[in-house]
Every structure is written in C-alpha cells, then in structure tokens.
C-alpha cells in the first residue's frame, strides 16, 4: 500500500544550541546603535496606543503596551543577544524575524524579558520547513501553533502544567503566547481575509497556547526527550485546530480509557480524514490520574501509542462514496477496511498535564501536513565564565 509516512523525529537533525555569552550594553545602549526599527511618534497612554496600533495594523484588539525605546532596551539588557541577529524568515511575508522584532512584539504583549530564549526557540521550531508555517498561516482552517514546554524553565516562567493549564490560569504564560501571536501578525504578516483565508479563526489566534508538561507526575520520559532526545529546557510546536475535552468517569482499566480517547478523536470531519491532507498527527494530554491508571497495565509509552492508534480509526464505509474513493486512491484505506487517524502509532503525540480533579484528557487535532518540531531552549552563560574557559 502506498501510505505516506511521516518522518520519524529521530531522523530530524536538530542543530545543537551554542552557549550564550552576555553581549548587551544595558538600557543606556552602546556607542553603536543596534536598534534599526523605524521610530514612530505617538501617545504613550495605553488606551491611545492601543487605538493607534489598531489603525496601523499592529494590534490584536487587546490593550497594548507602547514599545518605547527604553522598554525595548531594558528587555534586551536582560538577554544575551544582539538585536540584529536573524532568528528566522517567517512566511507568508518571508520577512526577517530578528531579535529586535521579537522583543518589540514581546513588549507590546506584556511578556517578561526572561521569556526571550523560549520565544526564540519557539520561532525556530515553527520556522522549520517541515512545520509548513506558510500553510498554517494562510489556510482556510482555524489552525495556530501551540507549544508544549519541558524543563525547569516551566517553573522559572510560571508556565502552567496543572489545573487549567490550557487556559484560565493567571500567569504570564498568557503574555508569552500572545507575543508569539503578535510576531506572526506583525512579522510573518498573517492577516485574516488578506494573507490568511481562515474561515472562522480561533481564540488561539489571539492568545495562543503555551503549556507545560507535568514531568514530575508523568510515568514516562518528557515529550522533548522522547521526540528529539532533548533533555532539559525545550519547546515542541504543534499546528493545533483548538482543543477537545474528553471525559471518562466510567472506565477503570488502561485499554478502556484508551478506547474512549481514541474513539473520541475520530470524527470524520477532522483534517486527518480529508483527501486534501496526505497525513497528520494528533496531540493528546493525559491528566496524571489517567496516566497512572494506564501505566499500571501498559508500561511503555510506545505500547500506549500503539493501543490508542488502533482505536483511532474509522471504517471506510462511514464516509460518503466520493470521499472514500479519493482516500482509496491515495492508499489510505488499510487492508482491514479502516482509515487510521495518523499514519503510524508514533504520530500520536502524548504528554502528561492537567489537574487532579477528574479523569479528563485534552486532544489537539492537526491542520494536516504541518509536522510538530522540538527545539532546545538556550541558557545564558556569564561572560566571565566564557573568558575563563578560553
């Protein structure tokens, strides 16, 4: 059968991150002015600047903090980056996304200066060609990049991974997600009805999703380590179509839970069953209670993925004949007469997060051909330590 296989994460080359050495000149700047963005005279009152930002096409409708030169320099002074460093080129505009542009949007979103390396790693992840950011930004679908964070940076930046982690917890993680969304608007050039043909859009296109994995309560290795061998601070991007809650207060054994989750994922109208998409992934967050029950019967995460994958399939005759014929022509109807949600079990991306109040799982369906990417998050190294090493 001619099934298109998604490239395994182990075969993806991830460049090692280099130690960062302090290179900033502080809020008072250097003898050479590294800031190159155009200066604009405007009122600094938040309400006035928010209205001005909407007129200019910079805003998202929420209050905006004016990115004054002082605020931008103060943000940069907490980092180890030159502002003119190019992090990526972001479609559909293919404009250079520099550290300076990231910082300006982060300031407007209210993100903390300590989040810069996470923002840079997240931008690097979605700029990978396999993530297909052009399609994510321009499609008719309501897709947006969601991010799962691993490592101690979760605590340092107060990124939620317990109760309410996908939304509603009052932490600055919301401002980090919003900063990434403003970068996609103002640098990548994603504008609904212009460069983006999204039919309905999504709340995720305002706030984004930045969630942590509850590694301390997971019976398995962290997501970034399993996917890409990255131990410690890392971020994984996923082209998400929103979130789906799955509740099961009845099941008591691992396979029963996985059956309920798998069958809940397989509504025929999701992109993974569209003939226009040759393949897709799915991301599932299991809450710690559910994970504990599952691991009692199924120890290895690969076996959990295999079990879930087998339940996440629909009979081909569920679909209308024309739809079914197109999928048959693509070789996507298997010998057992089923169409599986993803090409292989490894494409069911699982991690542990969420509160302890009930047996819930959260699923994120994919846009389709956008493949999740994992990147390490750089950590600053004091300049004196670097000089000593030399």
mmCIF file of C-alpha atoms in Angstrom:
data_model
loop_
_atom_site.group_PDB
_atom_site.id
_atom_site.type_symbol
_atom_site.label_atom_id
_atom_site.label_comp_id
_atom_site.label_asym_id
_atom_site.label_seq_id
_atom_site.Cartn_x
_atom_site.Cartn_y
_atom_site.Cartn_z
ATOM 1 C CA UNK A 1 0.000 0.000 0.000
ATOM 2 C CA UNK A 2 1.200 3.480 -0.834
ATOM 3 C CA UNK A 3 0.874 5.057 2.605
ATOM 4 C CA UNK A 4 2.721 8.352 3.062
ATOM 5 C CA UNK A 5 4.851 8.050 6.184
ATOM 6 C CA UNK A 6 5.624 10.971 8.461
ATOM 7 C CA UNK A 7 9.334 11.346 9.039
ATOM 8 C CA UNK A 8 10.282 9.944 12.453
ATOM 9 C CA UNK A 9 11.538 12.514 14.922
ATOM 10 C CA UNK A 10 14.748 10.546 15.449
ATOM 11 C CA UNK A 11 15.728 11.248 11.837
ATOM 12 C CA UNK A 12 15.308 15.003 12.089
ATOM 13 C CA UNK A 13 18.532 16.925 12.501
ATOM 14 C CA UNK A 14 18.406 19.465 15.305
ATOM 15 C CA UNK A 15 21.381 21.797 15.482
ATOM 16 C CA UNK A 16 22.881 21.953 18.986
ATOM 17 C CA UNK A 17 22.425 25.272 20.736
ATOM 18 C CA UNK A 18 25.505 27.331 21.436
ATOM 19 C CA UNK A 19 26.281 28.757 24.883
ATOM 20 C CA UNK A 20 25.135 32.352 25.131
ATOM 21 C CA UNK A 21 27.655 34.916 26.322
ATOM 22 C CA UNK A 22 26.451 38.264 27.644
ATOM 23 C CA UNK A 23 26.804 40.855 24.867
ATOM 24 C CA UNK A 24 24.287 43.558 25.778
ATOM 25 C CA UNK A 25 25.195 47.140 26.620
ATOM 26 C CA UNK A 26 22.399 47.762 29.089
ATOM 27 C CA UNK A 27 19.412 50.115 28.821
ATOM 28 C CA UNK A 28 21.721 53.068 28.104
ATOM 29 C CA UNK A 29 22.758 51.455 24.799
ATOM 30 C CA UNK A 30 26.128 51.063 23.087
ATOM 31 C CA UNK A 31 28.255 53.528 21.196
ATOM 32 C CA UNK A 32 26.805 51.940 18.057
ATOM 33 C CA UNK A 33 23.007 51.921 17.976
ATOM 34 C CA UNK A 34 21.955 48.357 17.126
ATOM 35 C CA UNK A 35 18.223 49.185 17.062
ATOM 36 C CA UNK A 36 17.121 49.572 13.458
ATOM 37 C CA UNK A 37 13.330 49.673 13.674
ATOM 38 C CA UNK A 38 11.557 52.786 12.452
ATOM 39 C CA UNK A 39 10.683 55.204 15.253
ATOM 40 C CA UNK A 40 7.098 56.448 15.398
ATOM 41 C CA UNK A 41 5.822 59.414 17.397
ATOM 42 C CA UNK A 42 2.641 58.520 19.271
ATOM 43 C CA UNK A 43 0.945 58.934 22.617
ATOM 44 C CA UNK A 44 2.212 56.617 25.363
ATOM 45 C CA UNK A 45 -1.114 56.237 27.144
ATOM 46 C CA UNK A 46 -2.137 52.562 26.857
ATOM 47 C CA UNK A 47 -5.623 53.308 25.548
ATOM 48 C CA UNK A 48 -4.350 55.797 22.988
ATOM 49 C CA UNK A 49 -1.559 53.497 21.868
ATOM 50 C CA UNK A 50 -3.949 50.534 21.592
ATOM 51 C CA UNK A 51 -6.193 52.557 19.275
ATOM 52 C CA UNK A 52 -3.139 53.703 17.299
ATOM 53 C CA UNK A 53 -1.857 50.122 16.988
ATOM 54 C CA UNK A 54 -5.168 49.012 15.503
ATOM 55 C CA UNK A 55 -5.032 51.845 12.980
ATOM 56 C CA UNK A 56 -1.518 50.795 11.998
ATOM 57 C CA UNK A 57 -2.441 47.096 11.786
ATOM 58 C CA UNK A 58 -0.160 46.075 14.665
ATOM 59 C CA UNK A 59 -2.774 45.304 17.291
ATOM 60 C CA UNK A 60 -4.890 42.274 18.111
ATOM 61 C CA UNK A 61 -7.742 44.134 19.812
ATOM 62 C CA UNK A 62 -6.393 43.769 23.351
ATOM 63 C CA UNK A 63 -4.592 46.539 25.276
ATOM 64 C CA UNK A 64 -1.054 47.104 24.000
ATOM 65 C CA UNK A 65 1.970 48.328 25.942
ATOM 66 C CA UNK A 66 3.847 51.019 23.962
ATOM 67 C CA UNK A 67 7.252 49.576 22.930
ATOM 68 C CA UNK A 68 9.276 52.633 23.845
ATOM 69 C CA UNK A 69 12.995 52.644 23.190
ATOM 70 C CA UNK A 70 13.595 52.459 26.932
ATOM 71 C CA UNK A 71 11.373 49.392 27.343
ATOM 72 C CA UNK A 72 12.950 47.643 24.355
ATOM 73 C CA UNK A 73 16.483 48.358 25.574
ATOM 74 C CA UNK A 74 15.615 47.246 29.116
ATOM 75 C CA UNK A 75 14.207 43.974 27.725
ATOM 76 C CA UNK A 76 17.332 43.403 25.632
ATOM 77 C CA UNK A 77 19.564 44.200 28.608
ATOM 78 C CA UNK A 78 18.226 41.067 30.324
ATOM 79 C CA UNK A 79 19.283 38.899 27.386
ATOM 80 C CA UNK A 80 22.467 37.756 25.665
ATOM 81 C CA UNK A 81 21.515 38.546 22.080
ATOM 82 C CA UNK A 82 22.407 41.172 19.527
ATOM 83 C CA UNK A 83 19.152 42.826 18.390
ATOM 84 C CA UNK A 84 20.044 42.489 14.690
ATOM 85 C CA UNK A 85 20.505 38.702 14.926
ATOM 86 C CA UNK A 86 18.194 36.995 12.419
ATOM 87 C CA UNK A 87 16.304 34.130 14.045
ATOM 88 C CA UNK A 88 14.224 33.049 11.029
ATOM 89 C CA UNK A 89 12.328 34.122 7.945
ATOM 90 C CA UNK A 90 8.586 33.764 8.551
ATOM 91 C CA UNK A 91 6.012 33.169 5.790
ATOM 92 C CA UNK A 92 3.848 34.351 4.212
ATOM 93 C CA UNK A 93 5.809 37.625 4.228
ATOM 94 C CA UNK A 94 9.178 35.795 4.489
ATOM 95 C CA UNK A 95 10.390 38.839 6.410
ATOM 96 C CA UNK A 96 13.443 38.603 8.631
ATOM 97 C CA UNK A 97 12.450 37.882 12.203
ATOM 98 C CA UNK A 98 15.229 39.479 14.225
ATOM 99 C CA UNK A 99 15.729 39.504 17.975
ATOM 100 C CA UNK A 100 14.751 43.183 17.924
ATOM 101 C CA UNK A 101 11.408 42.435 16.260
ATOM 102 C CA UNK A 102 10.733 39.618 18.722
ATOM 103 C CA UNK A 103 11.452 41.952 21.646
ATOM 104 C CA UNK A 104 9.245 44.760 20.315
ATOM 105 C CA UNK A 105 6.269 42.408 19.985
ATOM 106 C CA UNK A 106 7.010 40.828 23.371
ATOM 107 C CA UNK A 107 6.986 44.264 24.999
ATOM 108 C CA UNK A 108 3.634 45.109 23.375
ATOM 109 C CA UNK A 109 2.212 41.782 24.618
ATOM 110 C CA UNK A 110 3.488 42.314 28.153
ATOM 111 C CA UNK A 111 5.757 39.254 28.091
ATOM 112 C CA UNK A 112 8.601 39.062 30.634
ATOM 113 C CA UNK A 113 12.171 39.681 29.457
ATOM 114 C CA UNK A 114 13.158 36.269 30.839
ATOM 115 C CA UNK A 115 11.000 34.619 28.153
ATOM 116 C CA UNK A 116 13.205 35.698 25.215
ATOM 117 C CA UNK A 117 15.027 32.385 24.776
ATOM 118 C CA UNK A 118 11.738 30.492 24.866
ATOM 119 C CA UNK A 119 10.335 32.868 22.238
ATOM 120 C CA UNK A 120 13.416 32.369 20.057
ATOM 121 C CA UNK A 121 13.243 28.571 20.335
ATOM 122 C CA UNK A 122 9.513 28.599 19.571
ATOM 123 C CA UNK A 123 10.061 30.765 16.480
ATOM 124 C CA UNK A 124 12.841 28.422 15.356
ATOM 125 C CA UNK A 125 10.504 25.446 15.729
ATOM 126 C CA UNK A 126 7.704 26.863 13.590
ATOM 127 C CA UNK A 127 10.179 28.204 11.002
ATOM 128 C CA UNK A 128 11.359 24.651 10.259
ATOM 129 C CA UNK A 129 10.220 23.754 6.711
ATOM 130 C CA UNK A 130 8.527 20.581 7.980
ATOM 131 C CA UNK A 131 6.233 22.665 10.192
ATOM 132 C CA UNK A 132 4.916 24.278 6.991
ATOM 133 C CA UNK A 133 4.207 27.662 8.539
ATOM 134 C CA UNK A 134 3.076 29.063 5.190
ATOM 135 C CA UNK A 135 0.141 26.651 5.162
ATOM 136 C CA UNK A 136 -0.599 27.171 8.857
ATOM 137 C CA UNK A 137 -0.706 30.957 8.403
ATOM 138 C CA UNK A 138 -2.649 31.133 5.150
ATOM 139 C CA UNK A 139 -5.090 28.199 5.129
ATOM 140 C CA UNK A 140 -8.871 28.374 5.443
ATOM 141 C CA UNK A 141 -8.585 26.322 8.647
ATOM 142 C CA UNK A 142 -8.542 27.847 12.175
ATOM 143 C CA UNK A 143 -5.076 26.429 12.878
ATOM 144 C CA UNK A 144 -2.413 28.100 15.028
ATOM 145 C CA UNK A 145 0.886 26.956 16.583
ATOM 146 C CA UNK A 146 0.565 25.537 20.096
ATOM 147 C CA UNK A 147 3.620 24.933 22.271
ATOM 148 C CA UNK A 148 4.468 22.349 24.938
ATOM 149 C CA UNK A 149 7.356 23.308 27.218
ATOM 150 C CA UNK A 150 9.696 20.947 29.071
ATOM 151 C CA UNK A 151 12.379 21.508 31.694
ATOM 152 C CA UNK A 152 12.958 23.851 34.656
ATOM 153 C CA UNK A 153 12.009 26.849 32.520
ATOM 154 C CA UNK A 154 8.389 25.883 33.267
ATOM 155 C CA UNK A 155 8.812 26.978 36.869
ATOM 156 C CA UNK A 156 11.065 29.930 36.035
ATOM 157 C CA UNK A 157 8.444 31.426 33.694
ATOM 158 C CA UNK A 158 5.410 30.148 35.622
ATOM 159 C CA UNK A 159 4.164 28.145 32.644
ATOM 160 C CA UNK A 160 1.134 26.165 33.842
ATOM 161 C CA UNK A 161 1.046 22.388 33.643
ATOM 162 C CA UNK A 162 -1.519 21.527 36.317
ATOM 163 C CA UNK A 163 -5.088 22.779 36.879
ATOM 164 C CA UNK A 164 -6.361 24.901 33.994
ATOM 165 C CA UNK A 165 -3.092 24.680 32.094
ATOM 166 C CA UNK A 166 -4.690 25.193 28.667
ATOM 167 C CA UNK A 167 -6.378 28.419 29.691
ATOM 168 C CA UNK A 168 -7.693 30.373 32.622
ATOM 169 C CA UNK A 169 -4.687 30.297 34.943
ATOM 170 C CA UNK A 170 -3.425 33.781 35.806
ATOM 171 C CA UNK A 171 0.242 33.506 34.817
ATOM 172 C CA UNK A 172 2.489 35.422 32.424
ATOM 173 C CA UNK A 173 2.489 32.414 30.119
ATOM 174 C CA UNK A 174 -0.552 34.026 28.514
ATOM 175 C CA UNK A 175 1.558 37.033 27.561
ATOM 176 C CA UNK A 176 4.218 34.733 26.054
ATOM 177 C CA UNK A 177 1.594 33.081 23.863
ATOM 178 C CA UNK A 178 0.263 36.485 22.874
ATOM 179 C CA UNK A 179 3.781 37.676 21.995
ATOM 180 C CA UNK A 180 4.149 34.758 19.578
ATOM 181 C CA UNK A 181 0.797 35.616 18.026
ATOM 182 C CA UNK A 182 1.810 39.273 17.544
ATOM 183 C CA UNK A 183 5.037 38.122 15.865
ATOM 184 C CA UNK A 184 3.015 36.054 13.400
ATOM 185 C CA UNK A 185 0.807 39.073 12.723
ATOM 186 C CA UNK A 186 3.445 41.786 12.524
ATOM 187 C CA UNK A 187 6.471 39.926 11.160
ATOM 188 C CA UNK A 188 5.049 36.912 9.317
ATOM 189 C CA UNK A 189 2.210 39.072 8.010
ATOM 190 C CA UNK A 190 -0.766 36.874 8.906
ATOM 191 C CA UNK A 191 -3.889 38.993 8.407
ATOM 192 C CA UNK A 192 -7.340 37.389 8.254
ATOM 193 C CA UNK A 193 -9.041 37.938 4.909
ATOM 194 C CA UNK A 194 -5.816 39.199 3.331
ATOM 195 C CA UNK A 195 -2.907 36.772 3.665
ATOM 196 C CA UNK A 196 -4.895 34.286 5.763
ATOM 197 C CA UNK A 197 -8.072 32.764 4.389
ATOM 198 C CA UNK A 198 -9.179 31.266 7.710
ATOM 199 C CA UNK A 199 -12.941 30.800 7.546
ATOM 200 C CA UNK A 200 -13.729 31.136 11.242
ATOM 201 C CA UNK A 201 -10.428 31.701 13.028
ATOM 202 C CA UNK A 202 -9.900 30.675 16.647
ATOM 203 C CA UNK A 203 -9.383 32.232 20.091
ATOM 204 C CA UNK A 204 -5.964 30.581 19.856
ATOM 205 C CA UNK A 205 -5.063 33.134 17.195
ATOM 206 C CA UNK A 206 -5.160 35.815 19.890
ATOM 207 C CA UNK A 207 -3.692 34.202 22.996
ATOM 208 C CA UNK A 208 -2.009 31.136 21.543
ATOM 209 C CA UNK A 209 -1.316 28.075 23.699
ATOM 210 C CA UNK A 210 1.826 27.775 25.809
ATOM 211 C CA UNK A 211 1.502 24.844 28.204
ATOM 212 C CA UNK A 212 3.978 22.843 30.252
ATOM 213 C CA UNK A 213 4.255 19.099 30.686
ATOM 214 C CA UNK A 214 3.823 17.899 34.256
ATOM 215 C CA UNK A 215 7.033 15.917 34.091
ATOM 216 C CA UNK A 216 7.115 15.250 37.826
ATOM 217 C CA UNK A 217 3.806 13.356 37.598
ATOM 218 C CA UNK A 218 4.474 11.587 34.312
ATOM 219 C CA UNK A 219 5.385 7.878 34.308
ATOM 220 C CA UNK A 220 7.249 8.402 31.033
ATOM 221 C CA UNK A 221 10.181 10.489 29.844
ATOM 222 C CA UNK A 222 9.354 14.109 28.914
ATOM 223 C CA UNK A 223 7.929 14.772 25.453
ATOM 224 C CA UNK A 224 11.017 16.636 24.164
ATOM 225 C CA UNK A 225 13.324 13.823 25.272
ATOM 226 C CA UNK A 226 11.166 11.140 23.661
ATOM 227 C CA UNK A 227 10.732 13.046 20.417
ATOM 228 C CA UNK A 228 14.137 14.594 19.858
ATOM 229 C CA UNK A 229 16.487 13.490 22.602
ATOM 230 C CA UNK A 230 16.479 16.966 24.154
ATOM 231 C CA UNK A 231 16.920 16.802 27.933
ATOM 232 C CA UNK A 232 16.066 19.867 29.989
ATOM 233 C CA UNK A 233 14.581 23.102 28.686
ATOM 234 C CA UNK A 234 12.835 22.583 25.357
ATOM 235 C CA UNK A 235 9.717 23.524 23.433
ATOM 236 C CA UNK A 236 7.640 21.466 20.986
ATOM 237 C CA UNK A 237 5.415 23.174 18.413
ATOM 238 C CA UNK A 238 2.185 21.688 17.078
ATOM 239 C CA UNK A 239 -0.208 23.053 14.452
ATOM 240 C CA UNK A 240 -3.408 22.929 16.510
ATOM 241 C CA UNK A 241 -7.044 23.312 15.481
ATOM 242 C CA UNK A 242 -8.128 24.092 19.034
ATOM 243 C CA UNK A 243 -8.723 21.792 21.991
ATOM 244 C CA UNK A 244 -11.151 18.931 22.597
ATOM 245 C CA UNK A 245 -12.038 17.761 26.101
ATOM 246 C CA UNK A 246 -12.544 14.014 26.598
ATOM 247 C CA UNK A 247 -14.245 12.843 29.794
ATOM 248 C CA UNK A 248 -14.455 9.242 31.016
ATOM 249 C CA UNK A 249 -15.670 8.709 34.579
ATOM 250 C CA UNK A 250 -16.594 5.064 33.981
ATOM 251 C CA UNK A 251 -13.518 3.216 32.708
ATOM 252 C CA UNK A 252 -11.193 1.573 35.215
ATOM 253 C CA UNK A 253 -8.523 -0.076 33.068
ATOM 254 C CA UNK A 254 -5.916 1.245 30.668
ATOM 255 C CA UNK A 255 -7.359 -0.115 27.443
ATOM 256 C CA UNK A 256 -10.830 1.108 28.339
ATOM 257 C CA UNK A 257 -9.546 4.663 28.808
ATOM 258 C CA UNK A 258 -7.531 4.498 25.599
ATOM 259 C CA UNK A 259 -10.546 3.148 23.711
ATOM 260 C CA UNK A 260 -12.664 6.090 24.881
ATOM 261 C CA UNK A 261 -9.949 8.611 23.986
ATOM 262 C CA UNK A 262 -9.185 7.002 20.622
ATOM 263 C CA UNK A 263 -12.835 6.801 19.562
ATOM 264 C CA UNK A 264 -13.394 10.404 20.659
ATOM 265 C CA UNK A 265 -10.646 11.575 18.305
ATOM 266 C CA UNK A 266 -12.106 10.127 15.126
ATOM 267 C CA UNK A 267 -14.870 12.461 13.996
ATOM 268 C CA UNK A 268 -14.955 12.194 10.181
ATOM 269 C CA UNK A 269 -14.749 15.939 9.501
ATOM 270 C CA UNK A 270 -11.314 16.485 11.001
ATOM 271 C CA UNK A 271 -8.406 17.267 8.696
ATOM 272 C CA UNK A 272 -6.722 13.891 9.180
ATOM 273 C CA UNK A 273 -9.522 12.295 7.119
ATOM 274 C CA UNK A 274 -9.510 14.898 4.367
ATOM 275 C CA UNK A 275 -8.234 13.784 0.941
ATOM 276 C CA UNK A 276 -6.575 17.215 0.685
ATOM 277 C CA UNK A 277 -4.191 16.278 3.515
ATOM 278 C CA UNK A 278 -1.880 13.296 2.910
ATOM 279 C CA UNK A 279 -1.173 12.743 6.620
ATOM 280 C CA UNK A 280 -1.481 14.254 10.050
ATOM 281 C CA UNK A 281 -0.505 14.000 13.688
ATOM 282 C CA UNK A 282 -2.603 14.345 16.824
ATOM 283 C CA UNK A 283 -1.565 15.577 20.269
ATOM 284 C CA UNK A 284 -3.168 14.254 23.459
ATOM 285 C CA UNK A 285 -2.605 15.491 27.014
ATOM 286 C CA UNK A 286 -3.401 12.895 29.671
ATOM 287 C CA UNK A 287 -4.023 14.101 33.191
ATOM 288 C CA UNK A 288 -1.806 12.462 35.847
ATOM 289 C CA UNK A 289 -4.573 10.300 37.322
ATOM 290 C CA UNK A 290 -5.370 8.841 33.904
ATOM 291 C CA UNK A 291 -1.662 8.328 33.187
ATOM 292 C CA UNK A 292 -1.218 6.460 36.482
ATOM 293 C CA UNK A 293 -4.069 4.091 35.663
ATOM 294 C CA UNK A 294 -2.765 3.470 32.147
ATOM 295 C CA UNK A 295 0.792 2.706 33.250
ATOM 296 C CA UNK A 296 -0.438 0.030 35.671
ATOM 297 C CA UNK A 297 -1.388 -2.114 32.666
ATOM 298 C CA UNK A 298 0.760 -0.685 29.836
ATOM 299 C CA UNK A 299 4.251 0.366 30.890
ATOM 300 C CA UNK A 300 5.946 1.547 27.690
ATOM 301 C CA UNK A 301 4.796 4.765 26.045
ATOM 302 C CA UNK A 302 5.210 3.168 22.611
ATOM 303 C CA UNK A 303 2.691 0.495 23.585
ATOM 304 C CA UNK A 304 0.298 3.176 24.832
ATOM 305 C CA UNK A 305 0.587 4.948 21.471
ATOM 306 C CA UNK A 306 0.018 1.660 19.640
ATOM 307 C CA UNK A 307 -3.116 0.903 21.643
ATOM 308 C CA UNK A 308 -4.521 4.405 21.192
ATOM 309 C CA UNK A 309 -3.710 4.365 17.468
ATOM 310 C CA UNK A 310 -5.669 1.156 16.898
ATOM 311 C CA UNK A 311 -8.779 2.676 18.456
ATOM 312 C CA UNK A 312 -8.373 5.907 16.469
ATOM 313 C CA UNK A 313 -9.654 4.551 13.171
ATOM 314 C CA UNK A 314 -12.942 4.696 11.300
ATOM 315 C CA UNK A 315 -14.451 2.112 8.933
ATOM 316 C CA UNK A 316 -14.113 3.372 5.380
ATOM 317 C CA UNK A 317 -17.836 2.854 4.793
ATOM 318 C CA UNK A 318 -18.602 5.596 7.340
ATOM 319 C CA UNK A 319 -17.730 8.066 4.606
ATOM 320 C CA UNK A 320 -19.644 9.099 1.518
ATOM 321 C CA UNK A 321 -18.624 7.168 -1.611
ATOM 322 C CA UNK A 322 -16.784 10.056 -3.284
ATOM 323 C CA UNK A 323 -14.839 10.827 -0.119
ATOM 324 C CA UNK A 324 -13.996 7.151 0.361
ATOM 325 C CA UNK A 325 -12.922 6.715 -3.263
ATOM 326 C CA UNK A 326 -10.482 9.610 -3.018
ATOM 327 C CA UNK A 327 -8.882 8.130 0.101
ATOM 328 C CA UNK A 328 -8.752 4.690 -1.501
ATOM 329 C CA UNK A 329 -6.930 6.187 -4.498
ATOM 330 C CA UNK A 330 -4.347 7.575 -2.071
ATOM 331 C CA UNK A 331 -3.839 4.151 -0.484
ATOM 332 C CA UNK A 332 -5.163 5.316 2.879
ATOM 333 C CA UNK A 333 -7.753 2.572 3.346
ATOM 334 C CA UNK A 334 -5.910 -0.262 5.054
ATOM 335 C CA UNK A 335 -6.382 -3.974 4.482
ATOM 336 C CA UNK A 336 -8.706 -4.150 7.485
ATOM 337 C CA UNK A 337 -11.034 -1.671 5.755
ATOM 338 C CA UNK A 338 -10.203 1.145 8.174
ATOM 339 C CA UNK A 339 -8.770 4.627 7.827
ATOM 340 C CA UNK A 340 -6.401 5.435 10.670
ATOM 341 C CA UNK A 341 -6.170 8.908 12.132
ATOM 342 C CA UNK A 342 -2.380 9.032 11.703
ATOM 343 C CA UNK A 343 -0.022 7.005 9.511
ATOM 344 C CA UNK A 344 1.719 5.302 12.435
ATOM 345 C CA UNK A 345 1.396 4.997 16.236
ATOM 346 C CA UNK A 346 4.387 7.304 16.785
ATOM 347 C CA UNK A 347 2.337 10.141 15.296
ATOM 348 C CA UNK A 348 0.048 10.080 18.354
ATOM 349 C CA UNK A 349 1.918 12.654 20.472
ATOM 350 C CA UNK A 350 1.242 12.081 24.168
ATOM 351 C CA UNK A 351 2.231 14.078 27.235
ATOM 352 C CA UNK A 352 1.043 14.459 30.826
ATOM 353 C CA UNK A 353 -0.590 17.661 32.098
ATOM 354 C CA UNK A 354 -3.716 18.890 33.805
ATOM 355 C CA UNK A 355 -5.296 18.965 37.255
ATOM 356 C CA UNK A 356 -6.253 16.112 39.546
ATOM 357 C CA UNK A 357 -9.964 16.803 39.875
ATOM 358 C CA UNK A 358 -11.259 14.233 37.381
ATOM 359 C CA UNK A 359 -10.464 11.800 34.600
ATOM 360 C CA UNK A 360 -10.061 14.092 31.604
ATOM 361 C CA UNK A 361 -7.873 14.177 28.530
ATOM 362 C CA UNK A 362 -7.394 17.057 26.102
ATOM 363 C CA UNK A 363 -6.840 16.499 22.404
ATOM 364 C CA UNK A 364 -5.423 18.843 19.773
ATOM 365 C CA UNK A 365 -6.177 17.916 16.190
ATOM 366 C CA UNK A 366 -3.831 18.957 13.434
ATOM 367 C CA UNK A 367 -4.107 21.157 10.373
ATOM 368 C CA UNK A 368 -2.625 18.226 8.466
ATOM 369 C CA UNK A 369 0.741 18.348 6.803
ATOM 370 C CA UNK A 370 2.268 20.573 9.498
ATOM 371 C CA UNK A 371 4.704 18.384 11.446
ATOM 372 C CA UNK A 372 5.486 19.154 15.083
ATOM 373 C CA UNK A 373 9.022 20.291 15.874
ATOM 374 C CA UNK A 374 11.116 20.240 19.060
ATOM 375 C CA UNK A 375 13.849 22.735 19.903
ATOM 376 C CA UNK A 376 16.148 23.153 22.888
ATOM 377 C CA UNK A 377 15.934 26.463 24.746
ATOM 378 C CA UNK A 378 19.299 28.196 25.127
ATOM 379 C CA UNK A 379 20.555 29.146 28.573
ATOM 380 C CA UNK A 380 22.772 32.200 29.189
ATOM 381 C CA UNK A 381 26.374 31.699 30.248
ATOM 382 C CA UNK A 382 28.065 34.534 32.155
ATOM 383 C CA UNK A 383 30.726 36.306 30.129
ATOM 384 C CA UNK A 384 33.380 35.812 32.813
ATOM 385 C CA UNK A 385 32.849 32.027 32.701
ATOM 386 C CA UNK A 386 33.370 32.044 28.933
ATOM 387 C CA UNK A 387 36.554 34.079 29.216
ATOM 388 C CA UNK A 388 37.863 31.758 31.940
ATOM 389 C CA UNK A 389 37.238 28.769 29.688
ATOM 390 C CA UNK A 390 39.262 30.397 26.936
#
